CSV table of C-alpha atoms and ligand atoms in Angstrom, one decimal:
chain,number,residue,atom,x,y,z
G,1422,MET,CA,15.5,18.8,-7.2
G,1423,GLU,CA,18.6,20.5,-8.7
G,1424,GLN,CA,20.4,17.2,-8.3
G,1425,LEU,CA,18.0,15.2,-10.5
G,1426,GLN,CA,19.6,13.8,-13.7
G,1427,ASP,CA,16.3,14.1,-15.6
G,1428,LYS,CA,14.5,17.2,-14.4
G,1429,SER,CA,11.7,16.7,-16.8
G,1430,LEU,CA,10.4,14.0,-14.5
G,1431,VAL,CA,9.1,16.7,-12.2
G,1432,LYS,CA,5.7,17.6,-13.6
G,1433,GLN,CA,3.4,20.3,-12.2
G,1434,SER,CA,0.0,19.5,-13.5
G,1435,SER,CA,-2.5,16.6,-13.9
G,1436,TYR,CA,-2.0,14.1,-16.7
G,1437,ILE,CA,-5.3,13.5,-18.5
G,1438,ASP,CA,-5.8,12.0,-21.9
G,1439,GLY,CA,-2.1,12.1,-22.6
G,1440,GLN,CA,-1.9,15.9,-21.9
G,1441,TRP,CA,-0.6,17.9,-19.0
G,1442,GLN,CA,-3.7,19.8,-17.9
G,1443,GLN,CA,-3.9,23.0,-15.9
G,1444,GLY,CA,-6.2,23.5,-12.8
G,1445,ASN,CA,-7.4,26.3,-10.6
G,1446,GLY,CA,-4.5,27.7,-8.5
G,1447,ALA,CA,-1.7,25.6,-7.2
G,1448,ILE,CA,-0.9,23.2,-4.4
G,1449,ASP,CA,2.4,23.6,-2.5
G,1450,ILE,CA,4.3,20.4,-2.2
G,1451,ILE,CA,6.2,20.4,1.1
G,1452,ASN,CA,9.2,18.4,2.1
G,1453,PRO,CA,8.2,16.9,5.5
G,1454,ALA,CA,11.9,16.9,6.6
G,1455,ASN,CA,12.4,20.6,6.5
G,1456,ASP,CA,9.1,22.3,5.5
G,1457,ASP,CA,10.6,23.5,2.2
G,1458,CYS,CA,8.2,24.0,-0.7
G,1459,ILE,CA,9.8,21.7,-3.3
G,1460,ALA,CA,7.2,22.3,-6.1
G,1461,GLN,CA,3.8,23.6,-6.9
G,1462,VAL,CA,1.3,21.5,-8.8
G,1463,ALA,CA,-1.8,22.8,-10.5
G,1464,ASN,CA,-4.9,22.1,-8.5
G,1465,ALA,CA,-7.4,20.1,-10.5
G,1466,GLY,CA,-11.0,19.7,-9.5
G,1467,ILE,CA,-14.2,18.0,-10.3
G,1468,GLU,CA,-14.1,19.1,-13.9
G,1469,GLN,CA,-10.7,17.6,-14.5
G,1470,ALA,CA,-11.8,14.4,-12.7
G,1471,GLU,CA,-14.7,14.1,-15.1
G,1472,GLN,CA,-12.4,14.8,-18.1
G,1473,ALA,CA,-10.1,12.0,-17.0
G,1474,ILE,CA,-13.0,9.5,-16.7
G,1475,ALA,CA,-14.2,10.5,-20.2
G,1476,ALA,CA,-10.7,10.0,-21.6
G,1477,ALA,CA,-10.4,6.6,-19.9
G,1478,LYS,CA,-13.8,5.6,-21.3
G,1479,GLN,CA,-12.8,6.6,-24.7
G,1480,ALA,CA,-9.4,4.8,-24.5
G,1481,PHE,CA,-10.9,1.6,-23.1
G,1482,PRO,CA,-12.2,-0.2,-26.2
G,1483,ALA,CA,-8.8,0.0,-28.1
G,1484,TRP,CA,-6.8,-0.9,-25.0
G,1485,ALA,CA,-9.0,-3.8,-24.1
G,1486,LYS,CA,-8.8,-5.1,-27.7
G,1487,LYS,CA,-5.0,-5.2,-27.7
G,1488,SER,CA,-3.6,-8.7,-27.1
G,1489,ALA,CA,-2.2,-9.3,-23.6
G,1490,GLY,CA,1.2,-9.6,-25.3
G,1491,GLU,CA,0.9,-6.1,-26.9
G,1492,ARG,CA,-0.1,-4.6,-23.5
G,1493,ALA,CA,2.8,-6.5,-21.9
G,1494,GLN,CA,5.3,-5.0,-24.3
G,1495,LEU,CA,4.2,-1.4,-23.4
G,1496,MET,CA,4.1,-2.2,-19.7
G,1497,ARG,CA,7.6,-3.8,-19.9
G,1498,LYS,CA,8.9,-0.5,-21.4
G,1499,TRP,CA,7.2,1.4,-18.6
G,1500,PHE,CA,8.9,-1.0,-16.1
G,1501,ASP,CA,12.3,-0.5,-17.8
G,1502,LEU,CA,12.0,3.3,-17.7
G,1503,MET,CA,11.0,3.2,-14.0
G,1504,MET,CA,14.1,1.1,-13.2
G,1505,SER,CA,16.4,3.2,-15.4
G,1506,HIS,CA,15.2,6.3,-13.5
G,1507,GLN,CA,15.2,4.7,-10.1
G,1508,GLN,CA,17.7,7.1,-8.6
G,1509,ASP,CA,15.7,10.2,-9.7
G,1510,LEU,CA,12.3,8.7,-8.8
G,1511,GLY,CA,13.6,7.7,-5.4
G,1512,ARG,CA,14.9,11.2,-4.8
G,1513,ILE,CA,11.6,12.8,-5.8
G,1514,LEU,CA,9.8,10.3,-3.5
G,1515,THR,CA,12.1,11.1,-0.5
G,1516,LEU,CA,11.7,14.9,-1.1
G,1517,GLU,CA,7.9,14.7,-1.0
G,1518,GLN,CA,7.4,11.9,1.4
G,1519,GLY,CA,10.4,11.8,3.7
G,1520,LYS,CA,11.5,8.1,3.7
G,1521,PRO,CA,15.2,7.5,3.5
G,1522,LEU,CA,16.6,7.5,-0.1
G,1523,ALA,CA,17.6,3.8,0.0
G,1524,GLU,CA,14.1,2.9,1.1
G,1525,ALA,CA,12.6,5.2,-1.5
G,1526,LYS,CA,14.6,3.6,-4.2
G,1527,GLY,CA,13.4,0.2,-2.8
G,1528,GLU,CA,9.9,1.4,-3.2
G,1529,ILE,CA,10.5,2.3,-6.9
G,1530,ALA,CA,11.8,-1.2,-7.5
G,1531,TYR,CA,8.8,-2.6,-5.5
G,1532,GLY,CA,6.3,-0.5,-7.5
G,1533,ALA,CA,8.0,-1.4,-10.8
G,1534,SER,CA,7.9,-5.1,-9.9
G,1535,PHE,CA,4.1,-5.0,-10.0
G,1536,ILE,CA,4.2,-3.6,-13.6
G,1537,GLU,CA,6.6,-6.3,-14.7
G,1538,TRP,CA,4.8,-9.1,-12.9
G,1539,PHE,CA,1.2,-8.2,-14.1
G,1540,ALA,CA,2.4,-7.5,-17.6
G,1541,GLU,CA,3.4,-11.2,-17.7
G,1542,GLU,CA,0.4,-12.5,-15.7
G,1543,GLY,CA,-2.0,-10.7,-18.1
G,1544,LYS,CA,-1.1,-13.4,-20.6
G,1545,ARG,CA,-2.5,-16.0,-18.3
G,1546,ILE,CA,-6.1,-14.7,-18.0
G,1547,TYR,CA,-7.6,-18.0,-18.9
G,1548,GLY,CA,-11.3,-18.7,-19.4
G,1549,ASP,CA,-13.0,-22.0,-18.8
G,1550,VAL,CA,-15.0,-24.8,-20.5
G,1551,ILE,CA,-17.4,-26.4,-18.1
G,1552,PRO,CA,-19.0,-29.9,-18.7
G,1553,SER,CA,-22.5,-29.2,-19.7
G,1554,PRO,CA,-25.6,-30.9,-18.1
G,1555,ALA,CA,-27.3,-31.1,-21.5
G,1556,ALA,CA,-25.9,-32.9,-24.6
G,1557,ASP,CA,-26.9,-30.1,-27.0
G,1558,LYS,CA,-25.3,-27.3,-25.0
G,1559,ARG,CA,-21.8,-26.1,-24.2
G,1560,ILE,CA,-20.9,-23.9,-21.3
G,1561,MET,CA,-17.9,-21.5,-21.6
G,1562,VAL,CA,-16.6,-18.8,-19.4
G,1563,LEU,CA,-14.7,-15.7,-20.6
G,1564,LYS,CA,-12.9,-13.2,-18.5
G,1565,GLN,CA,-13.1,-9.6,-19.7
G,1566,PRO,CA,-11.8,-6.3,-18.5
G,1567,ILE,CA,-14.3,-4.6,-16.3
G,1568,GLY,CA,-13.8,-1.1,-17.8
G,1569,VAL,CA,-12.7,2.2,-16.4
G,1570,VAL,CA,-11.1,1.9,-13.0
G,1571,ALA,CA,-10.8,4.8,-10.5
G,1572,ALA,CA,-8.4,4.8,-7.6
G,1573,ILE,CA,-7.5,6.9,-4.6
G,1574,THR,CA,-4.0,6.2,-3.2
G,1575,PRO,CA,-2.1,7.2,-0.1
G,1576,TRP,CA,1.0,9.3,0.7
G,1577,ASN,CA,2.9,6.5,2.5
G,1578,PHE,CA,3.8,4.7,-0.8
G,1579,PRO,CA,3.4,7.4,-3.5
G,1580,ASN,CA,4.7,5.1,-6.2
G,1581,ALA,CA,4.0,1.5,-5.2
G,1582,MET,CA,0.4,1.8,-4.2
G,1583,ILE,CA,-0.4,3.3,-7.6
G,1584,ALA,CA,1.7,0.8,-9.5
G,1585,ARG,CA,0.1,-2.2,-7.6
G,1586,LYS,CA,-3.4,-1.1,-8.7
G,1587,ALA,CA,-2.6,0.3,-12.2
G,1588,ALA,CA,-0.5,-2.6,-13.2
G,1589,ALA,CA,-3.3,-5.1,-12.5
G,1590,ALA,CA,-5.9,-2.9,-14.2
G,1591,LEU,CA,-3.8,-2.2,-17.3
G,1592,ALA,CA,-2.8,-5.9,-17.7
G,1593,ALA,CA,-6.4,-6.9,-17.5
G,1594,GLY,CA,-7.3,-4.5,-20.3
G,1595,CYS,CA,-8.8,-1.7,-18.1
G,1596,THR,CA,-8.1,2.0,-18.3
G,1597,PHE,CA,-7.2,3.9,-15.1
G,1598,VAL,CA,-7.7,7.2,-13.3
G,1599,VAL,CA,-5.9,7.9,-10.1
G,1600,ARG,CA,-6.1,10.6,-7.5
G,1601,PRO,CA,-2.9,10.5,-5.6
G,1602,ALA,CA,-2.6,11.9,-2.1
G,1603,THR,CA,-2.4,15.7,-2.1
G,1604,GLN,CA,0.9,15.6,-0.1
G,1605,THR,CA,2.7,13.3,-2.6
G,1606,PRO,CA,1.6,13.8,-6.2
G,1607,LEU,CA,5.1,14.2,-7.8
G,1608,SER,CA,5.8,10.5,-7.8
G,1609,ALA,CA,2.5,9.8,-9.5
G,1610,LEU,CA,3.1,12.5,-12.1
G,1611,ALA,CA,6.6,11.1,-12.8
G,1612,MET,CA,5.1,7.7,-13.3
G,1613,ALA,CA,2.7,9.3,-15.8
G,1614,GLU,CA,5.6,11.0,-17.7
G,1615,LEU,CA,7.3,7.5,-18.0
G,1616,ALA,CA,4.0,5.9,-19.1
G,1617,ASP,CA,3.8,8.5,-21.8
G,1618,ARG,CA,7.5,7.8,-22.8
G,1619,ALA,CA,6.7,4.1,-22.8
G,1620,GLY,CA,4.0,4.7,-25.4
G,1621,ILE,CA,1.0,3.8,-23.2
G,1622,PRO,CA,-1.8,5.3,-25.3
G,1623,ALA,CA,-3.5,8.6,-24.2
G,1624,GLY,CA,-6.4,8.0,-21.8
G,1625,VAL,CA,-5.2,4.6,-20.5
G,1626,PHE,CA,-3.4,6.0,-17.4
G,1627,ASN,CA,-4.6,9.3,-16.0
G,1628,VAL,CA,-3.5,11.2,-12.9
G,1629,VAL,CA,-5.7,13.9,-11.3
G,1630,VAL,CA,-4.1,16.0,-8.6
G,1631,GLY,CA,-6.4,18.1,-6.6
G,1632,ASP,CA,-6.9,19.1,-3.0
G,1633,ASP,CA,-10.7,18.8,-3.2
G,1634,ALA,CA,-10.6,15.3,-1.7
G,1635,LYS,CA,-14.3,15.1,-1.1
G,1636,GLY,CA,-15.4,16.5,-4.5
G,1637,ILE,CA,-13.0,14.5,-6.6
G,1638,GLY,CA,-13.7,11.4,-4.4
G,1639,LYS,CA,-17.4,11.7,-5.1
G,1640,VAL,CA,-16.8,11.9,-8.9
G,1641,LEU,CA,-14.5,8.8,-8.8
G,1642,THR,CA,-16.9,6.8,-6.6
G,1643,GLN,CA,-20.2,7.8,-8.2
G,1644,HIS,CA,-19.6,8.4,-11.8
G,1645,PRO,CA,-21.7,5.9,-13.9
G,1646,ASP,CA,-18.8,5.4,-16.3
G,1647,VAL,CA,-16.5,4.1,-13.6
G,1648,ALA,CA,-16.9,0.3,-13.3
G,1649,LYS,CA,-14.6,-0.3,-10.5
G,1650,PHE,CA,-13.2,1.7,-7.6
G,1651,THR,CA,-10.1,0.8,-5.5
G,1652,PHE,CA,-8.7,2.6,-2.5
G,1653,THR,CA,-5.8,2.3,-0.1
G,1654,GLY,CA,-6.1,4.3,3.1
G,1655,SER,CA,-7.8,4.4,6.4
G,1656,THR,CA,-10.8,2.2,7.4
G,1657,GLN,CA,-12.9,5.2,8.2
G,1658,THR,CA,-12.4,6.8,4.8
G,1659,GLY,CA,-12.8,3.5,3.1
G,1660,LYS,CA,-16.2,2.9,4.7
G,1661,ALA,CA,-17.4,6.3,3.4
G,1662,LEU,CA,-16.1,5.6,-0.1
G,1663,ILE,CA,-17.8,2.1,-0.2
G,1664,GLU,CA,-21.1,3.8,0.7
G,1665,GLN,CA,-20.6,6.3,-2.2
G,1666,CYS,CA,-19.8,3.4,-4.6
G,1667,ALA,CA,-23.1,1.8,-3.6
G,1668,THR,CA,-25.0,4.4,-5.6
G,1669,THR,CA,-23.9,2.9,-8.9
G,1670,VAL,CA,-23.1,-0.6,-7.5
G,1671,LYS,CA,-19.4,-0.5,-8.4
G,1672,LYS,CA,-17.1,-3.4,-7.9
G,1673,VAL,CA,-14.9,-2.2,-5.0
G,1674,SER,CA,-11.6,-3.3,-3.6
G,1675,MET,CA,-10.2,-1.8,-0.4
G,1676,GLU,CA,-6.9,-2.0,1.3
G,1677,LEU,CA,-7.6,-0.4,4.7
G,1678,GLY,CA,-6.1,-0.1,8.2
G,1679,GLY,CA,-4.3,-2.7,10.2
G,1680,ASN,CA,-3.2,-3.4,13.8
G,1681,ALA,CA,-0.5,-6.0,13.2
G,1682,PRO,CA,0.5,-8.2,16.1
G,1683,PHE,CA,4.1,-9.5,16.2
G,1684,ILE,CA,4.3,-12.5,18.5
G,1685,VAL,CA,7.5,-13.9,19.9
G,1686,PHE,CA,7.2,-17.3,21.4
G,1687,ASP,CA,9.6,-18.8,24.0
G,1688,ASP,CA,11.0,-21.2,21.4
G,1689,ALA,CA,11.8,-18.5,18.9
G,1690,ASP,CA,15.2,-17.5,17.7
G,1691,ILE,CA,15.2,-14.3,19.7
G,1692,ASP,CA,17.9,-12.5,17.6
G,1693,ALA,CA,16.0,-13.2,14.4
G,1694,ALA,CA,12.8,-12.0,16.1
G,1695,VAL,CA,14.5,-8.7,17.1
G,1696,GLN,CA,15.6,-8.1,13.5
G,1697,GLY,CA,12.2,-9.1,12.1
G,1698,ALA,CA,10.4,-6.8,14.5
G,1699,ILE,CA,12.6,-3.9,13.7
G,1700,ALA,CA,12.2,-4.4,9.9
G,1701,SER,CA,8.5,-4.6,10.2
G,1702,LYS,CA,8.0,-1.8,12.8
G,1703,TYR,CA,10.4,0.9,11.6
G,1704,ARG,CA,10.0,0.6,7.8
G,1705,ASN,CA,8.8,4.0,6.6
G,1706,ALA,CA,9.0,5.4,10.1
G,1707,GLY,CA,6.2,3.1,11.1
G,1708,GLN,CA,3.9,4.5,8.5
G,1709,THR,CA,2.6,1.4,6.7
G,1710,CYS,CA,-0.6,-0.5,7.1
G,1711,VAL,CA,1.4,-3.7,7.7
G,1712,CYS,CA,3.8,-2.3,10.2
G,1713,THR,CA,4.0,-4.1,13.5
G,1714,ASN,CA,1.6,-2.4,15.9
G,1715,ARG,CA,1.8,-4.6,19.0
G,1716,ILE,CA,4.7,-6.8,20.0
G,1717,PHE,CA,3.6,-9.7,22.2
G,1718,VAL,CA,6.4,-11.5,23.9
G,1719,GLN,CA,6.1,-14.7,26.0
G,1720,GLN,CA,6.8,-14.0,29.7
G,1721,SER,CA,9.9,-16.2,30.0
G,1722,VAL,CA,11.7,-14.4,27.1
G,1723,VAL,CA,10.3,-10.9,27.5
G,1724,GLU,CA,13.3,-9.6,29.4
G,1725,GLU,CA,15.8,-11.0,26.9
G,1726,PHE,CA,13.8,-9.8,23.9
G,1727,THR,CA,13.3,-6.3,25.3
G,1728,ALA,CA,16.9,-5.8,26.2
G,1729,LYS,CA,18.1,-6.9,22.8
G,1730,TYR,CA,15.4,-4.9,21.0
G,1731,VAL,CA,16.0,-1.7,22.8
G,1732,GLU,CA,19.7,-2.0,22.1
G,1733,GLN,CA,19.1,-2.4,18.4
G,1734,VAL,CA,16.3,0.2,18.1
G,1735,GLY,CA,18.6,2.7,19.9
G,1736,LYS,CA,21.1,2.4,17.0
G,1737,LEU,CA,18.6,3.6,14.4
G,1738,LYS,CA,19.6,6.9,12.9
G,1739,VAL,CA,16.9,9.5,12.4
G,1740,GLY,CA,17.2,12.4,10.0
G,1741,ASN,CA,16.5,13.9,6.6
G,1742,GLY,CA,16.0,10.9,4.2
G,1743,LEU,CA,18.6,12.4,1.8
G,1744,ASP,CA,21.4,12.3,4.4
G,1745,GLU,CA,23.8,9.3,4.4
G,1746,GLY,CA,23.0,6.4,6.7
G,1747,VAL,CA,19.6,7.6,7.9
G,1748,ASP,CA,17.2,4.8,8.8
G,1749,ILE,CA,14.1,6.8,9.8
G,1750,GLY,CA,12.8,10.0,8.3
G,1751,PRO,CA,10.2,12.4,9.5
G,1752,LEU,CA,6.5,11.7,9.9
G,1753,ILE,CA,4.4,13.1,7.1
G,1754,THR,CA,2.8,16.1,8.9
G,1755,GLN,CA,2.7,17.7,12.3
G,1756,GLU,CA,-0.8,16.4,12.7
G,1757,ALA,CA,0.6,12.9,12.4
G,1758,LEU,CA,3.3,13.7,14.9
G,1759,SER,CA,0.7,15.0,17.4
G,1760,GLY,CA,-1.4,11.8,17.0
G,1761,VAL,CA,1.6,9.6,17.8
G,1762,THR,CA,2.6,11.9,20.8
G,1763,LYS,CA,-0.9,11.7,22.2
G,1764,LEU,CA,-1.1,7.9,21.9
G,1765,VAL,CA,2.2,7.5,23.8
G,1766,GLU,CA,1.1,10.1,26.5
G,1767,ASP,CA,-2.3,8.6,27.0
G,1768,SER,CA,-0.9,5.1,27.4
G,1769,VAL,CA,1.8,6.3,29.9
G,1770,ALA,CA,-1.1,7.9,31.8
G,1771,GLN,CA,-2.6,4.4,32.0
G,1772,GLY,CA,0.6,2.7,33.3
G,1773,ALA,CA,2.8,2.0,30.3
G,1774,LYS,CA,6.5,2.8,30.6
G,1775,VAL,CA,8.7,4.4,27.9
G,1776,VAL,CA,12.1,2.6,27.9
G,1777,LEU,CA,13.4,4.3,24.8
G,1778,GLY,CA,12.5,7.5,23.0
G,1779,GLY,CA,9.0,8.8,23.7
G,1780,ARG,CA,9.6,12.3,22.5
G,1781,THR,CA,9.7,14.6,19.5
G,1782,LEU,CA,13.2,15.4,18.1
G,1783,ASP,CA,14.5,18.8,17.5
G,1784,MET,CA,15.6,18.4,13.9
G,1785,GLY,CA,12.6,19.6,12.0
G,1786,LYS,CA,8.9,19.8,12.8
G,1787,ASN,CA,7.9,16.2,12.1
G,1788,PHE,CA,10.5,14.0,13.8
G,1789,TYR,CA,9.7,11.4,16.5
G,1790,ALA,CA,12.3,9.3,18.3
G,1791,PRO,CA,12.2,5.6,17.8
G,1792,THR,CA,10.4,4.5,20.9
G,1793,VAL,CA,9.9,1.3,22.9
G,1794,MET,CA,7.3,1.0,25.6
G,1795,THR,CA,6.9,-1.8,28.1
G,1796,GLY,CA,4.1,-2.7,30.6
G,1797,VAL,CA,1.6,-2.2,27.8
G,1798,LYS,CA,-1.9,-3.7,28.0
G,1799,ASN,CA,-3.8,-4.7,24.9
G,1800,THR,CA,-6.6,-2.3,25.9
G,1801,MET,CA,-4.4,0.8,26.0
G,1802,PRO,CA,-4.7,3.5,23.3
G,1803,ILE,CA,-1.2,2.6,21.8
G,1804,ALA,CA,-2.4,-1.0,21.3
G,1805,GLU,CA,-5.9,-0.3,20.2
G,1806,SER,CA,-5.1,2.3,17.6
G,1807,GLU,CA,-3.1,2.0,14.3
G,1808,ILE,CA,0.0,4.0,15.5
G,1809,PHE,CA,1.5,5.0,12.1
G,1810,GLY,CA,4.7,6.1,13.8
G,1811,PRO,CA,8.0,4.7,15.2
G,1812,VAL,CA,6.6,3.3,18.5
G,1813,SER,CA,6.9,-0.3,19.7
G,1814,PRO,CA,4.5,-1.3,22.5
G,1815,ILE,CA,5.6,-4.5,24.2
G,1816,ILE,CA,2.9,-6.7,25.8
G,1817,SER,CA,3.8,-9.9,27.7
G,1818,PHE,CA,1.7,-13.1,27.5
G,1819,THR,CA,1.8,-16.5,29.1
G,1820,ASP,CA,0.3,-19.0,26.6
G,1821,GLU,CA,-0.6,-19.6,23.0
G,1822,ASN,CA,-4.4,-19.4,23.3
G,1823,GLU,CA,-4.2,-16.2,25.3
G,1824,VAL,CA,-2.0,-14.5,22.7
G,1825,ILE,CA,-4.1,-15.7,19.7
G,1826,ALA,CA,-7.1,-14.2,21.5
G,1827,MET,CA,-5.4,-10.9,22.2
G,1828,ALA,CA,-4.0,-10.7,18.7
G,1829,ASN,CA,-7.4,-11.3,17.2
G,1830,ASP,CA,-9.2,-8.8,19.6
G,1831,THR,CA,-9.5,-6.0,17.0
G,1832,ASP,CA,-11.9,-5.1,14.2
G,1833,VAL,CA,-9.1,-5.2,11.6
G,1834,GLY,CA,-7.1,-8.1,10.2
G,1835,LEU,CA,-4.4,-7.1,7.7
G,1836,ALA,CA,-1.0,-8.5,8.6
G,1837,ALA,CA,0.3,-10.5,11.5
G,1838,TYR,CA,3.7,-11.9,12.4
G,1839,PHE,CA,5.0,-14.6,14.7
G,1840,TYR,CA,8.3,-16.2,15.6
G,1841,SER,CA,8.5,-19.8,16.6
G,1842,ARG,CA,10.5,-23.0,15.7
G,1843,ASP,CA,7.8,-25.5,16.8
G,1844,ILE,CA,6.1,-26.9,13.7
G,1845,GLY,CA,2.9,-27.8,15.5
G,1846,ARG,CA,2.7,-24.3,17.0
G,1847,ILE,CA,3.4,-22.7,13.6
G,1848,TRP,CA,0.4,-24.4,12.0
G,1849,ARG,CA,-1.9,-23.8,15.0
G,1850,VAL,CA,-1.0,-20.1,15.2
G,1851,ALA,CA,-1.0,-19.5,11.5
G,1852,GLU,CA,-4.5,-21.0,11.2
G,1853,GLY,CA,-5.8,-19.2,14.4
G,1854,LEU,CA,-4.8,-15.7,13.5
G,1855,GLU,CA,-7.7,-13.8,11.8
G,1856,TYR,CA,-5.5,-11.9,9.4
G,1857,GLY,CA,-5.2,-11.8,5.6
G,1858,MET,CA,-1.4,-12.1,5.7
G,1859,VAL,CA,0.9,-13.9,8.2
G,1860,GLY,CA,4.7,-13.6,8.4
G,1861,ILE,CA,6.2,-16.7,10.1
G,1862,ASN,CA,9.7,-16.1,11.2
G,1863,GLU,CA,9.7,-13.2,8.7
G,1864,GLY,CA,9.0,-9.5,9.2
G,1865,LEU,CA,8.9,-8.3,5.6
G,1866,ILE,CA,6.2,-10.1,3.5
G,1867,SER,CA,5.2,-7.8,0.7
G,1868,ASN,CA,6.1,-8.7,-2.9
G,1869,ALA,CA,4.4,-8.7,-6.3
G,1870,ALA,CA,3.8,-12.5,-6.4
G,1871,ALA,CA,2.0,-12.6,-3.1
G,1872,PRO,CA,-1.7,-11.7,-2.4
G,1873,PHE,CA,-1.8,-8.5,-0.3
G,1874,GLY,CA,-5.0,-7.8,1.5
G,1875,GLY,CA,-6.9,-8.1,4.7
G,1876,VAL,CA,-10.0,-9.6,6.4
G,1877,LYS,CA,-12.5,-8.0,8.7
G,1878,GLN,CA,-12.4,-4.2,8.5
G,1879,SER,CA,-9.0,-4.2,6.8
G,1880,GLY,CA,-10.8,-4.4,3.5
G,1881,ASN,CA,-11.6,-6.7,0.6
G,1882,GLY,CA,-10.0,-7.9,-2.5
G,1883,ARG,CA,-6.3,-8.8,-3.0
G,1884,GLU,CA,-3.5,-6.8,-4.7
G,1885,GLY,CA,-0.5,-8.4,-6.3
G,1886,SER,CA,-0.3,-12.1,-7.3
G,1887,LYS,CA,-2.6,-14.1,-9.7
G,1888,TYR,CA,-5.5,-13.2,-7.4
G,1889,GLY,CA,-4.9,-9.4,-7.9
G,1890,LEU,CA,-6.2,-9.6,-11.5
G,1891,ASP,CA,-9.7,-10.9,-10.4
G,1892,ASP,CA,-10.7,-7.4,-9.2
G,1893,TYR,CA,-10.3,-6.0,-12.7
G,1894,LEU,CA,-12.1,-8.8,-14.6
G,1895,GLU,CA,-15.7,-9.7,-15.2
G,1896,ILE,CA,-16.7,-13.3,-15.6
G,1897,LYS,CA,-19.0,-13.8,-18.6
G,1898,TYR,CA,-20.8,-17.1,-19.0
G,1899,LEU,CA,-21.6,-18.2,-22.6
G,1900,CYS,CA,-24.2,-20.9,-23.2
G,1901,LEU,CA,-24.0,-22.3,-26.7
G,1902,GLY,CA,-27.1,-24.3,-27.6
G,1903,GLY,CA,-28.8,-26.0,-30.5
G,1904,LEU,CA,-25.9,-28.4,-31.1
G,1905,ASP,CA,-28.2,-31.4,-31.9
G,1906,LYS,CA,-28.4,-32.3,-35.6
Y,2965,LIG,C1,0.6,-0.2,2.9
Y,2965,LIG,O1,1.1,0.3,3.9
Y,2965,LIG,O2,-0.6,0.0,2.6
Y,2965,LIG,C2,1.4,-1.0,1.9
Y,2965,LIG,C3,2.5,-1.7,2.5
Y,2965,LIG,C4,3.2,-2.7,1.6
Y,2965,LIG,O3,2.9,-2.8,0.4
Y,2965,LIG,O4,4.1,-3.4,2.1
């Protein structure tokens, strides 16, 4: 923290109605790389969550009334401030979350890109005029902001997952209350500080930091003044939150768990597939919902792929994200580390083989070695669970239909990837995969212009892109009658 250029970006309490509010007691924020307490943040509770909703409700009419251009100007300032503080924001993010600094700075640019993109897209929220079935009537459609939006966001992207939701909400004319993950509130509070400096009016963007996840979650999902609720996190938690939202019939969008297949066909460029798989698997130490979870390789190229993959994965440097040249940081908690360890051990007990890594590293409490496993079956724990760690299970297959069936044999459907140079196969497989997003000869697919989201139990709604605004808008039908003379 001492090395920050702008230390006033480190805030230690919730941001509600344009004010830094106190709470009851404090939460220690722990650096997962070395267990140091890097800050303490006031612990807000139900009362502060209610205050934030009241502030957002009060701020809504004036924010909604602004023109899209006026909102865009303020959001553009917010974007500019985030980019001009990218170094500090990245450092704060690494300190609380663990990812390497270069990746953290990449996340700041990624988060900011949603603010820039939606600020512009807000100007294109078009209505409609529909040909009327009656000569004396006209049918028109307006799109209006839904109202107060509440969000709960995860620790794996402490900046970008807030930005992706808040940017769409604010551009649409909604006001916003977010509860960031308890482990990583500093990035959220730094965003609030910059929103304040950008001139975003009080009450439009609120951050409630508190460790009473259930209590605050209930307020955000059940309060009658919240019109829409959005969540990024596990499928299990998402289901419970959807149920809570049902009490007031809120509009809901959910970005939940995944189990991404990465398929390498025998006609693929194997070197490109190796690079794509590494990028997709080891980003954020494997802790993203779109990380490759199962690598399927066609029998005839499995040996070549595995040899090249193991060689490249073996070069990845693990360490404290602030150290030079580190590719992979710690996992977020010891609990996360135990979960990954257990998945590997249980799968080895069922016949899988560890060909690289497969152990914790003695450099802090939360480090796991980049791992590659072979002889994996699609039914083993490492293939059936969302790993959220730096482990690559390799499963071999013989033909296209078999691998599509194996890839789809899961309750979730967020991202999938495959490598092939056969155009017929590319279309067949892209259409056959039951996933919301498919990377074809590409391992990194996320960007502000593209619709991010899943099918099946991976959630509903889309974030980013022109579709990302829909979740924050209501369609209003106007019927203008009596036009006959
Ligand atoms: C996530 O893991 O939920 C988000 C990943 C991304 O935006 O690429």
